[in-house]
């Protein structure tokens, strides 16, 4: 495509059989750029826009992170997990313990984060038990705990406020996003964990190769514009 914008000045020593497949005759001395100034300005604007766009990389991948489909599409769940309205026109995931002593009810999804991407979300703990039955819950990403709660922390039959959390990836990789709640000591009084609002935002820098290529295009457009101005002057 680049050859479509350029007229290449070939040396006489290049065989014509090699030169003619190109778009322009090699013996013709023509300006490097032969399109009009309006076209150059359009190219200049386009390349500049691409440079700005590349500065905001595409965010990583999560499916149905806010449960907007009203179901568990994209997620893997054990029994005792359901999707409910969140009271604000959206949905949340509601996890209840009760699968057995020390057995977590879980909700998981493997997600991809680019380096610099941030995962955001929220959770709310509702303890429906009392000590010494120290039911607990968590939200994690890989080996990182984003949220944890238990009966001892919030009291007998206590609950937490809505707890917001975030995680910024240091490297581009796949991560397992997980939430869970379990009974401790017995499973007569199940406790509860609500989660939602999982979303990925990108703050990652553009790839150096991408910047180099786009910078080359911008430099070429600028060169063409200057050369045309010199010829007209």
Coordinates of C-alpha atoms in Angstrom, one line a residue:
X1 CA 0.0 0.0 0.0
X2 CA 2.9 2.3 0.7
X3 CA 4.0 2.1 -2.9
X4 CA 0.7 3.6 -3.9
X5 CA 1.7 6.8 -2.2
X6 CA 5.3 7.0 -3.4
X7 CA 7.1 7.5 -6.7
X8 CA 10.5 5.7 -6.4
X9 CA 13.5 7.1 -8.1
X10 CA 15.4 4.1 -9.5
X11 CA 19.1 4.1 -10.5
X12 CA 20.0 3.2 -14.1
X13 CA 21.8 0.1 -13.0
X14 CA 18.5 -1.6 -11.9
X15 CA 17.3 -3.9 -14.7
X16 CA 14.0 -2.7 -16.2
X17 CA 12.6 -6.2 -15.8
X18 CA 12.7 -5.7 -12.0
X19 CA 11.6 -2.1 -12.0
X20 CA 8.5 -2.4 -14.2
X21 CA 6.5 -4.5 -11.8
X22 CA 6.4 -1.5 -9.5
X23 CA 3.8 1.2 -9.9
X24 CA 6.0 3.8 -11.6
X25 CA 8.8 3.8 -14.2
X26 CA 12.2 3.8 -12.6
X27 CA 13.7 6.3 -15.0
X28 CA 11.1 9.0 -14.4
X29 CA 12.3 11.7 -12.0
X30 CA 9.2 12.7 -10.1
X31 CA 8.6 14.1 -6.6
X32 CA 8.5 11.6 -3.7
X33 CA 4.8 12.4 -3.2
X34 CA 2.5 13.4 -6.0
X35 CA -0.9 13.5 -4.2
X36 CA -2.5 16.9 -3.4
X37 CA -2.2 18.8 -0.2
X38 CA -5.7 18.0 0.9
X39 CA -4.9 14.3 0.7
X40 CA -1.7 14.8 2.7
X41 CA -3.6 16.7 5.4
X42 CA -6.1 13.9 5.6
X43 CA -3.3 11.3 6.0
X44 CA -1.7 13.5 8.6
X45 CA -4.9 13.7 10.6
X46 CA -5.6 10.0 10.3
X47 CA -2.1 8.9 11.5
X48 CA -2.4 11.4 14.4
X49 CA -5.7 9.9 15.4
X50 CA -4.3 6.4 15.2
X51 CA -1.4 7.4 17.5
X52 CA -3.8 8.8 20.0
X53 CA -6.0 5.7 19.7
X54 CA -3.0 3.4 20.3
X55 CA -2.3 5.2 23.6
X56 CA -5.4 3.5 25.0
X57 CA -5.0 -0.2 24.5
X58 CA -8.0 -2.4 24.3
X59 CA -9.0 -3.7 27.7
X60 CA -8.7 -7.3 28.7
X61 CA -11.5 -9.8 28.4
X62 CA -14.3 -10.7 30.8
X63 CA -17.7 -12.1 29.8
X64 CA -20.9 -10.9 31.4
X65 CA -19.0 -9.3 34.3
X66 CA -22.0 -7.2 35.4
X67 CA -24.4 -10.1 34.8
X68 CA -26.4 -7.9 32.4
X69 CA -27.7 -10.9 30.6
X70 CA -29.6 -11.9 33.7
X71 CA -28.0 -15.3 33.9
X72 CA -24.6 -17.0 34.5
X73 CA -23.5 -16.8 30.9
X74 CA -19.7 -16.9 30.8
X75 CA -19.4 -18.1 34.4
X76 CA -18.9 -21.5 36.1
X77 CA -20.9 -22.0 39.2
X78 CA -21.7 -24.6 41.8
X79 CA -25.2 -25.1 43.1
X80 CA -26.6 -22.3 45.4
X81 CA -25.6 -19.5 43.0
X82 CA -28.3 -17.4 41.4
X83 CA -28.7 -14.1 39.5
X84 CA -31.0 -11.5 41.1
X85 CA -31.9 -7.8 40.4
X86 CA -29.6 -5.4 42.3
X87 CA -32.3 -2.8 42.9
X88 CA -30.7 -0.3 40.4
X89 CA -31.9 -1.8 37.2
X90 CA -29.0 -4.3 36.9
X91 CA -28.1 -7.7 38.3
X92 CA -25.9 -9.3 40.9
X93 CA -24.7 -12.9 41.7
X94 CA -26.1 -14.3 45.0
X95 CA -24.0 -17.1 46.6
X96 CA -25.3 -19.1 49.5
X97 CA -23.3 -21.6 51.5
X98 CA -24.9 -24.9 52.6
X99 CA -23.2 -27.4 50.4
X100 CA -21.6 -29.0 53.5
X101 CA -19.2 -28.2 56.2
X102 CA -16.0 -26.5 55.0
X103 CA -17.3 -26.7 51.4
X104 CA -17.3 -23.5 49.3
X105 CA -20.1 -22.5 47.0
X106 CA -18.2 -20.9 44.2
X107 CA -18.5 -18.7 41.1
X108 CA -15.5 -18.5 38.7
X109 CA -14.4 -17.2 35.4
X110 CA -11.0 -17.2 33.6
X111 CA -10.3 -13.7 32.4
X112 CA -7.5 -12.0 30.5
X113 CA -5.8 -8.8 31.6
X114 CA -3.2 -6.8 29.7
X115 CA -0.4 -5.4 31.7
X116 CA -1.8 -2.2 33.2
X117 CA -5.4 -3.3 33.0
X118 CA -7.5 -2.8 36.1
X119 CA -10.3 -5.2 37.3
X120 CA -13.0 -3.5 39.4
X121 CA -15.9 -5.0 41.3
X122 CA -17.8 -5.1 44.5
X123 CA -19.0 -7.6 47.1
X124 CA -21.3 -7.7 50.1
X125 CA -21.1 -10.2 53.0
X126 CA -24.2 -11.3 54.9
X127 CA -23.5 -13.6 57.8
X128 CA -26.5 -15.7 58.9
X129 CA -24.8 -17.6 61.6
X130 CA -23.1 -17.0 65.0
X131 CA -19.8 -17.9 66.6
X132 CA -18.2 -20.4 67.0
X133 CA -19.6 -21.2 63.5
X134 CA -17.2 -18.8 61.7
X135 CA -18.7 -18.9 58.2
X136 CA -16.5 -17.1 55.7
X137 CA -16.4 -15.7 52.1
X138 CA -13.9 -14.3 49.6
X139 CA -13.3 -12.8 46.2
X140 CA -10.0 -13.5 44.6
X141 CA -8.1 -13.0 41.4
X142 CA -5.4 -15.7 40.9
X143 CA -3.5 -15.8 44.2
X144 CA -4.6 -12.3 45.3
X145 CA -7.5 -11.9 47.8
X146 CA -9.6 -8.9 46.7
X147 CA -12.1 -9.3 49.6
X148 CA -12.6 -11.5 52.6
X149 CA -15.2 -11.7 55.4
X150 CA -16.4 -13.9 58.2
X151 CA -18.6 -14.1 61.2
X152 CA -15.8 -13.0 63.6
X153 CA -15.1 -9.9 61.5
X154 CA -18.7 -8.6 61.2
X155 CA -20.3 -10.2 64.3
X156 CA -23.0 -12.7 64.8
X157 CA -25.6 -12.3 62.0
X158 CA -23.7 -9.3 60.9
X159 CA -23.2 -8.0 57.4
X160 CA -20.6 -5.8 55.6
X161 CA -21.2 -2.6 53.6
X162 CA -20.8 -2.9 49.9
X163 CA -17.0 -3.4 49.5
X164 CA -15.4 -2.1 46.3
X165 CA -12.1 -3.5 45.2
X166 CA -9.7 -3.3 42.3
X167 CA -6.7 -5.1 40.9
X168 CA -4.1 -3.8 38.4
X169 CA -2.2 -6.4 36.4
X170 CA 1.5 -6.1 36.4
X171 CA 1.8 -8.5 33.4
X172 CA -0.4 -9.7 30.6
X173 CA -1.8 -13.0 31.5
X174 CA -4.9 -15.2 32.2
X175 CA -6.3 -15.0 35.7
X176 CA -9.0 -17.0 37.5
X177 CA -11.6 -14.6 39.1
X178 CA -13.4 -16.5 41.9
X179 CA -15.9 -15.8 44.6
X180 CA -16.9 -18.2 47.3
X181 CA -18.8 -18.7 50.6
X182 CA -18.8 -21.6 53.0
X183 CA -20.1 -22.9 56.4
X184 CA -17.7 -23.6 59.2
X185 CA -18.5 -26.1 61.8
X186 CA -21.9 -27.0 60.5
X187 CA -24.2 -26.2 57.6
X188 CA -27.5 -25.5 59.4
X189 CA -27.4 -21.7 59.0
X190 CA -26.1 -20.8 55.5
X191 CA -24.3 -17.5 55.0
X192 CA -24.4 -15.3 51.9
X193 CA -22.2 -13.4 49.5
X194 CA -23.4 -11.0 46.8
X195 CA -21.0 -9.9 44.1
X196 CA -21.3 -7.8 40.9
X197 CA -20.0 -4.9 38.8
X198 CA -16.9 -6.7 37.4
X199 CA -15.4 -4.6 34.7
X200 CA -12.0 -4.2 33.2
X201 CA -10.5 -0.8 32.3
X202 CA -7.3 -0.3 30.4
X203 CA -4.5 2.0 31.4
X204 CA -1.8 0.0 29.6
X205 CA 0.8 1.7 27.4
X206 CA 0.8 1.0 23.6
X207 CA 3.3 -1.5 22.2
X208 CA 6.6 0.1 21.2
X209 CA 6.3 -1.5 17.7
X210 CA 2.9 0.0 17.2
X211 CA 4.2 3.5 18.1
X212 CA 7.2 3.1 15.9
X213 CA 5.0 2.1 12.9
X214 CA 2.5 4.8 13.4
X215 CA 5.3 7.3 14.0
X216 CA 6.9 6.3 10.7
X217 CA 3.6 7.0 8.9
X218 CA 3.2 10.4 10.6
X219 CA 6.8 11.3 9.7
X220 CA 6.2 10.3 6.1
X221 CA 3.1 12.4 5.8
X222 CA 4.9 15.4 7.3
X223 CA 7.9 14.9 4.9
X224 CA 5.5 14.8 1.9
X225 CA 3.8 18.0 3.0
X226 CA 7.1 19.8 3.5
X227 CA 8.5 18.7 0.2
X228 CA 5.4 19.9 -1.6
X229 CA 5.6 23.3 0.1
X230 CA 9.2 23.6 -0.9
X231 CA 8.4 22.8 -4.5
X232 CA 5.6 25.3 -4.6
X233 CA 7.8 28.0 -2.9

